[in-house]
CSV table of C-alpha atoms in Angstrom, one decimal:
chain,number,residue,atom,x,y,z
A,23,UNK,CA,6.5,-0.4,-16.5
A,24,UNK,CA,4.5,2.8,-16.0
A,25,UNK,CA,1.3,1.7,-14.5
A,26,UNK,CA,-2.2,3.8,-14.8
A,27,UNK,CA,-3.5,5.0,-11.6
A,28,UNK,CA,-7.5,5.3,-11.4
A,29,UNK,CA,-7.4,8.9,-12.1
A,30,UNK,CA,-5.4,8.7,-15.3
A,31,UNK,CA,-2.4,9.9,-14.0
A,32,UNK,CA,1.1,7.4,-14.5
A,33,UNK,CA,3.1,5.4,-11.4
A,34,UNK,CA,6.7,5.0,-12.4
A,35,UNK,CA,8.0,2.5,-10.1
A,36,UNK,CA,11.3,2.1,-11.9
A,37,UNK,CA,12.6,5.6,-11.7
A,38,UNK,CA,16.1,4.9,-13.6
A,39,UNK,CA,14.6,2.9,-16.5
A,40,UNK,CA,18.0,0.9,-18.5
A,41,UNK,CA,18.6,2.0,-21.6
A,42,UNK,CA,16.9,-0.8,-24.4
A,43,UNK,CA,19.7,-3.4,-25.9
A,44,UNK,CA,19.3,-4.0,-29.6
A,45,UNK,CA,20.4,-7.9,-30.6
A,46,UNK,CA,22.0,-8.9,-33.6
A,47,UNK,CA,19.5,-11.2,-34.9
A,48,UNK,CA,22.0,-13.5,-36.6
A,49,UNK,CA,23.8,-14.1,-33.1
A,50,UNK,CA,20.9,-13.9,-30.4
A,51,UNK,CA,19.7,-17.3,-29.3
A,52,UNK,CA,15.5,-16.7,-29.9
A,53,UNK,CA,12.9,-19.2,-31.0
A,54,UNK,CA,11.0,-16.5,-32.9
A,55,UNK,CA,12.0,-15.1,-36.1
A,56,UNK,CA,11.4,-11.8,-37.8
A,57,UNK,CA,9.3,-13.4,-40.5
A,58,UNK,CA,7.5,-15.4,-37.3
A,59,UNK,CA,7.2,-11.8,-35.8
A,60,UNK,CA,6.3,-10.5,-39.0
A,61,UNK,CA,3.4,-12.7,-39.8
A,62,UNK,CA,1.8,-12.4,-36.2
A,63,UNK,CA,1.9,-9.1,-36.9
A,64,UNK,CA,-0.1,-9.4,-39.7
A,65,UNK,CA,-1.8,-12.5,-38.6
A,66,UNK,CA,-3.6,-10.2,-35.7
A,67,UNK,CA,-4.1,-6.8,-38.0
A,68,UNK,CA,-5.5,-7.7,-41.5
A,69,UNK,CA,-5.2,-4.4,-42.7
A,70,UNK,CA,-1.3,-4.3,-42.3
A,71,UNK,CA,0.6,-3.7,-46.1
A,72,UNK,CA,3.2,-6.5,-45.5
A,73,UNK,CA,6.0,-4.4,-47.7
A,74,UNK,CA,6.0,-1.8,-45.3
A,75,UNK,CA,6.5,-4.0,-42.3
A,76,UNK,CA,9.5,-3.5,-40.4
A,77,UNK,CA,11.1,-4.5,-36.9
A,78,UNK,CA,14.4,-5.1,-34.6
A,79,UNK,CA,15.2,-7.2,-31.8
A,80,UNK,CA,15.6,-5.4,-28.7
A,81,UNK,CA,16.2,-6.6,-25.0
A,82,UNK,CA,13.4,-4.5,-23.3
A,83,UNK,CA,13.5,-2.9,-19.9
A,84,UNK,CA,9.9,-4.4,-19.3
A,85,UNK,CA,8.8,-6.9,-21.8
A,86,UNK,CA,12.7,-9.1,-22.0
A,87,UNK,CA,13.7,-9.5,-25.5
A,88,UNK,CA,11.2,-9.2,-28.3
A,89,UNK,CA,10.6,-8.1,-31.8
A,90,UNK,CA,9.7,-4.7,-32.0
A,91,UNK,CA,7.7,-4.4,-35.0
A,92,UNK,CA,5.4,-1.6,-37.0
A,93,UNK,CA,4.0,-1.4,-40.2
A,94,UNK,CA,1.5,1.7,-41.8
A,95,UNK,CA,-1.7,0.5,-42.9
A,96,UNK,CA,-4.1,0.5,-45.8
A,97,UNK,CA,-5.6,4.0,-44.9
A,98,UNK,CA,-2.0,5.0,-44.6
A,99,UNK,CA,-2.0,4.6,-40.3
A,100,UNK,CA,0.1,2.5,-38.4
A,101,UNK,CA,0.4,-0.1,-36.1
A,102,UNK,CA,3.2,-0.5,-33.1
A,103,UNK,CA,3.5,-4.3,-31.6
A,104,UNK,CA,5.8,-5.8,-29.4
A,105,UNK,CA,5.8,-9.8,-30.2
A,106,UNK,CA,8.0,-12.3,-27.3
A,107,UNK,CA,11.3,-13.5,-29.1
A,108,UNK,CA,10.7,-16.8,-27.0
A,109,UNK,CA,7.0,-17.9,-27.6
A,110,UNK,CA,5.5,-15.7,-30.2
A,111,UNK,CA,3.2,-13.8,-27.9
A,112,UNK,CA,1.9,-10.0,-28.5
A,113,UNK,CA,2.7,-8.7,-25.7
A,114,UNK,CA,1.6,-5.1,-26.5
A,115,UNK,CA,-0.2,-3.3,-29.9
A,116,UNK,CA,-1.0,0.0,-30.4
A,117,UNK,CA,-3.4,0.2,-33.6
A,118,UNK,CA,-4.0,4.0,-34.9
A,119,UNK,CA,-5.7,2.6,-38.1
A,120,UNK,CA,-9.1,2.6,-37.4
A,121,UNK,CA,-11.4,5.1,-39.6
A,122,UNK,CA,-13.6,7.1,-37.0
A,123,UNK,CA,-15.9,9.7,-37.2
A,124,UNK,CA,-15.7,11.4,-33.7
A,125,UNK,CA,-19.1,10.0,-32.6
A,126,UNK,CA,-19.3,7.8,-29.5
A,127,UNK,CA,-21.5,4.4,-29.3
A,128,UNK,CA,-19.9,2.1,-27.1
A,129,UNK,CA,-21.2,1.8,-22.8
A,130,UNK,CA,-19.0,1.4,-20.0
A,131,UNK,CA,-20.2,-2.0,-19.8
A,132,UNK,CA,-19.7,-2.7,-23.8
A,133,UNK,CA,-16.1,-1.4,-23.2
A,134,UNK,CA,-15.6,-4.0,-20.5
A,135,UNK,CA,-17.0,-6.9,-22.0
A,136,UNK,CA,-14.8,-6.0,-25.3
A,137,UNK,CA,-11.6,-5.7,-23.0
A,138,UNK,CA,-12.4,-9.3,-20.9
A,139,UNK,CA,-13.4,-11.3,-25.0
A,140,UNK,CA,-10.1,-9.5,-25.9
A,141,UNK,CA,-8.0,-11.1,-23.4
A,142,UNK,CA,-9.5,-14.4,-23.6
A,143,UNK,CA,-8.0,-14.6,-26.7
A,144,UNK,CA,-4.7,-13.8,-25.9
A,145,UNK,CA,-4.2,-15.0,-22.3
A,146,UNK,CA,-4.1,-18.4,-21.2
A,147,UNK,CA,-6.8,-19.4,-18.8
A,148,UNK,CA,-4.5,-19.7,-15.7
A,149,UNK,CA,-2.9,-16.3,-16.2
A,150,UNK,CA,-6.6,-14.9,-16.3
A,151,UNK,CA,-7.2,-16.3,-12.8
A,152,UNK,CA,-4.3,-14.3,-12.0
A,153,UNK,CA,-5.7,-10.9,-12.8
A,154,UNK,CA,-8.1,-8.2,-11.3
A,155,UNK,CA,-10.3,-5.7,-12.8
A,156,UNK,CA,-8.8,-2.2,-11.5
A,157,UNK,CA,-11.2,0.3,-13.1
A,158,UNK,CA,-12.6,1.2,-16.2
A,159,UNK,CA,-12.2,5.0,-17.5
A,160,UNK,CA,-13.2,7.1,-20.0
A,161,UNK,CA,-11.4,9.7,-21.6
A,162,UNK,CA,-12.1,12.7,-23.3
A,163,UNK,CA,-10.9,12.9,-26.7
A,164,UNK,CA,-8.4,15.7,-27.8
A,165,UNK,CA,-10.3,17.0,-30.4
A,166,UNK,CA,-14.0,17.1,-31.1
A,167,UNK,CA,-13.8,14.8,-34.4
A,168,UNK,CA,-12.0,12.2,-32.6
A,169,UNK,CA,-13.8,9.4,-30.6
A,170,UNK,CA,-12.8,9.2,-26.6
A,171,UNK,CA,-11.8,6.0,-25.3
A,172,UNK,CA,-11.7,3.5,-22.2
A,173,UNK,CA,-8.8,2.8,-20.6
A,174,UNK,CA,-9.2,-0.7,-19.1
A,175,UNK,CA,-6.9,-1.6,-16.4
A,176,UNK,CA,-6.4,-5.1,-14.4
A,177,UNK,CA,-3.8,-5.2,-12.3
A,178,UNK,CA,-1.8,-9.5,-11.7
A,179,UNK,CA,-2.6,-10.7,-8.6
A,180,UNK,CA,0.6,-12.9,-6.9
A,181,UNK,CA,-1.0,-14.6,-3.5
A,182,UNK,CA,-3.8,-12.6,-3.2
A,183,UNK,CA,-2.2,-9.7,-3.1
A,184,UNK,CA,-1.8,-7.2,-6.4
A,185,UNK,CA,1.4,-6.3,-7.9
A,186,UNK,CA,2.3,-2.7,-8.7
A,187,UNK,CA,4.0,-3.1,-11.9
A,188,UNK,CA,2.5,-6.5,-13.7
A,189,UNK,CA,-1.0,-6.6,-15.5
A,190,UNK,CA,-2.6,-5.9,-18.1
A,191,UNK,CA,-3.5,-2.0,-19.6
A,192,UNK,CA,-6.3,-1.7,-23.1
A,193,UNK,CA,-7.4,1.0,-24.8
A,194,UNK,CA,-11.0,0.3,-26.2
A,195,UNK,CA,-12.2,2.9,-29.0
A,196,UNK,CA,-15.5,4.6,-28.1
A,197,UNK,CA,-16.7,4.6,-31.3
A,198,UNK,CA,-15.6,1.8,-33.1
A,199,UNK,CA,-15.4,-0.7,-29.9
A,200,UNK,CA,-12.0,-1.5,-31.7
A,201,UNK,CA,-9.0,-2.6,-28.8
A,202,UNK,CA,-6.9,0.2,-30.1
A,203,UNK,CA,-4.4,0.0,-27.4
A,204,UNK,CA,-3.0,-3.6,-25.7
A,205,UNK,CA,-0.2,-3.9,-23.1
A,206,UNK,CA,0.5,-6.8,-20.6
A,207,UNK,CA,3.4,-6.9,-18.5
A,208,UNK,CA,4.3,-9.9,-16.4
A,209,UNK,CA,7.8,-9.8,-14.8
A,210,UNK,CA,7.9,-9.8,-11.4
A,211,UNK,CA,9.1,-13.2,-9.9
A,212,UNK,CA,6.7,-15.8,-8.2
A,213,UNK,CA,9.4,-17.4,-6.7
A,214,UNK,CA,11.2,-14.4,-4.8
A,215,UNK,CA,7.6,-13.3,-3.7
A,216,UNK,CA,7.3,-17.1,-2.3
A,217,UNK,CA,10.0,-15.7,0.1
A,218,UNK,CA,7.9,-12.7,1.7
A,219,UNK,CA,5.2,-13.3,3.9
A,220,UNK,CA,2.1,-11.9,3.2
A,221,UNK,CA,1.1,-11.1,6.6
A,222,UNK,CA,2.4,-7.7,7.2
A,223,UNK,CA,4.8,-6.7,10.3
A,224,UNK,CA,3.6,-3.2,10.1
A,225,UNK,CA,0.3,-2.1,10.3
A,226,UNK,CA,-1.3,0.1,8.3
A,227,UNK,CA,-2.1,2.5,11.3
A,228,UNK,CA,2.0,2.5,11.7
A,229,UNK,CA,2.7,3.2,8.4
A,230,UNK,CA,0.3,6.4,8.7
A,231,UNK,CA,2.7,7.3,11.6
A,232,UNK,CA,5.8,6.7,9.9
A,233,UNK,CA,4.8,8.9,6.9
A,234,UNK,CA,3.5,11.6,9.2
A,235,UNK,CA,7.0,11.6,11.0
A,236,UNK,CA,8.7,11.6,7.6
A,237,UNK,CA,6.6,15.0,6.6
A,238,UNK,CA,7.2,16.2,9.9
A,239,UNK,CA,11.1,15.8,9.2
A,240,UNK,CA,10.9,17.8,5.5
A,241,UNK,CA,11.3,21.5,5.9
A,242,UNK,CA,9.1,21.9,3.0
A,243,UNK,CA,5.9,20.2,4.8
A,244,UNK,CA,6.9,20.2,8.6
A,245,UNK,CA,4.8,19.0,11.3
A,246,UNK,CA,1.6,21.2,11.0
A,247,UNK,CA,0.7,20.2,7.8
A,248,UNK,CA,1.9,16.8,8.9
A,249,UNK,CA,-0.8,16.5,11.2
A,250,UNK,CA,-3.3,17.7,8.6
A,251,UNK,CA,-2.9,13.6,7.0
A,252,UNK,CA,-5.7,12.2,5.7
A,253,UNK,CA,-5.9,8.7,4.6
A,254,UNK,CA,-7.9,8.1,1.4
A,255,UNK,CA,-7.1,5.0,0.8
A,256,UNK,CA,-4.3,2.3,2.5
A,257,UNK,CA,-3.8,-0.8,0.3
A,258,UNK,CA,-1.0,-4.2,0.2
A,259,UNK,CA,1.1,-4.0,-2.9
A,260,UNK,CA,4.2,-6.2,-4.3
A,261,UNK,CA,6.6,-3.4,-5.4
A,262,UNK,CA,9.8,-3.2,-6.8
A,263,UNK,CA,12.4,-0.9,-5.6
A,264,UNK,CA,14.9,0.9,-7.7
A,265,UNK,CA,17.3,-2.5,-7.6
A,266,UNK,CA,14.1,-4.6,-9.2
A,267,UNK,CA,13.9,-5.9,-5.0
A,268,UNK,CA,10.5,-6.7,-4.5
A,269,UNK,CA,8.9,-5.5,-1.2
A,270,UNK,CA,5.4,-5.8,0.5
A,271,UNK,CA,4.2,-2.2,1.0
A,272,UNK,CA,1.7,-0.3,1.9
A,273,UNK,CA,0.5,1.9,-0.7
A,274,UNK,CA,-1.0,4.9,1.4
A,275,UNK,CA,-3.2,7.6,-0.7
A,276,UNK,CA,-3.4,10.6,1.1
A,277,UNK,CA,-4.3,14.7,1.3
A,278,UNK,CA,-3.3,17.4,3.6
A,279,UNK,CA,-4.1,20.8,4.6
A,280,UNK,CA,-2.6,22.1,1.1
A,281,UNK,CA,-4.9,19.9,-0.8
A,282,UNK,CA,-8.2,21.2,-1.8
A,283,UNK,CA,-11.1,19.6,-0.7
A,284,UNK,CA,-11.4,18.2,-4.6
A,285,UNK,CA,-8.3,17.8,-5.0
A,286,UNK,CA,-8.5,14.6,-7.9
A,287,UNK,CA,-4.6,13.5,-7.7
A,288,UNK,CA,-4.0,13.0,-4.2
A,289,UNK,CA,0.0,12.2,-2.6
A,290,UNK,CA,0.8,8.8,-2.8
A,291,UNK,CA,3.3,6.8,-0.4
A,292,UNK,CA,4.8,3.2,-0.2
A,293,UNK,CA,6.1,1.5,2.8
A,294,UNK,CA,7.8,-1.1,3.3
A,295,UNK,CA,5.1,-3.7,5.2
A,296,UNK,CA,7.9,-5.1,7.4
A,297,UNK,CA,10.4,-3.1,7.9
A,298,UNK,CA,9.0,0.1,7.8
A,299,UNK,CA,11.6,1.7,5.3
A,300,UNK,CA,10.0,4.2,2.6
A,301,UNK,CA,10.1,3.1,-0.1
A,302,UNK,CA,8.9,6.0,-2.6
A,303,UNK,CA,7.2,9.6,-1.4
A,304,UNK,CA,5.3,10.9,-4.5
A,305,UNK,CA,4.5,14.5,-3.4
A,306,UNK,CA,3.9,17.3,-5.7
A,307,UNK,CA,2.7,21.0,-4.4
A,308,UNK,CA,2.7,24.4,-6.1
């Protein structure tokens, strides 16, 4: 899953994403039908013209297998939903049928209240305990008769510790207060995590040294800019490598000499909390 970071860039943290399988629904063993697909579809978005609706079974990279549906809409829009072949859940919608008029009513606050009533109805109450408000960010829109929006992000916490990849992304309309955007992802295993310890092996003070040795060892940085490290922010994550292996890591934000003082997308760096290996080294310059 690409996951939001709180300046509205994306963290990939599968960098070789499989290609999606599409099921033959006649053979694939699922408990949910297209017409049980199609009618919570339509169910959850009244404006849907049920002729138009159409939809495959895939097995996804993120979501497992589900019915991939999308239908246009009464004002000729259309509407994008993922629905779980096993249970029926929406896992994610993306709705671009509301009428707007490029004028902005809805708070910060409003936004987040509309994102938490909007989950509620769609979580169950023990996943809920499971999550975290992240942040809460407006965006410009692209065009000045088009409304901006809030991205809403809470990230799954998996014994007390957040995970990387799972949570739960919305897209709240600034105008119309409509959830225009829903996307929950909830893969990583509870029971391979029951196998780490939470208590890291490596601090976060080592981890600073490790990455400062790493820059020092790239002829493109090199030691003197390597030096220049500072630490913006140094936090415990679950991540997943590149062979779905999930790791406790530090996730280290960070500038150096070649940053500007205002730089707003800082270098990001995981490490393995206990053994120290780097995991991922996400470090762009001109």
């Amino acid at each position: 899953m690409a996951f939001a970071s709180e300046e509205g860039g994306m963290i990939f943290t599968k960098e070789d994403a499989k290609q999606t399988k599409y099921l033959d629904p006649s053979t694939a063993d699922v408990n949910i039908s297209f017409e049980d697909a199609k009618n919570k579809l339509i169910s959850e978005n009244p404006e849907v013209i049920n002729e138009s609706v159409h939809g495959e079974l895939i097995d996804d990279e993120n979501f497992g297998i589900i019915w991939r549906v999308s239908s246009k809409t009464t004002n000729g829009k259309s509407i994008f939903a993922g629905i779980d072949a096993s249970n029926g859940e929406q896992l994610f919608v993306y709705d671009g049928s509301k009428n707007v008029k490029g004028k902005d009513s809805v708070s910060k606050d409003d936004a987040l209240k509309i994102a938490e009533e909007y989950i509620k109805s769609r979580v169950s109450a023990d996943k809920i305990n499971d999550i975290e408000l992240e942040y809460v960010n407006y965006i410009e829109p692209p065009a000045d008769d088009l409304p901006g929006n809030y991205h809403v992000s809470y990230a799954r916490i998996i014994r007390g510790i957040p995970s990387l990849s799972d949570g739960i992304l919305l897209d709240v309309n600034a105008e119309t207060g409509e959830v225009s955007s829903y996307d929950k992802s909830w893969s990583m295993s509870e029971e391979e995590i029951a196998l780490i310890d939470t208590e890291p092996g490596v601090t976060d003070e080592k981890a600073v040294e490790i990455l400062k040795e790493y820059m020092s060892n790239e002829p493109s940085i090199g030691e003197e800019k390597a030096n220049t490290v500072k630490v913006i922010s140094s936090n415990l994550v679950w991540k997943e490598d590149d062979e779905d292996k999930i790791h406790l890591a530090w996730w280290i934000r960070f500038m150096d000499s070649s940053f500007a003082k205002d730089a707003t997308y800082p270098a990001s760096v995981w490490i393995d909390a206990h053994s120290g290996e780097m995991l991922l080294f996400d470090y762009y310059r001109d």
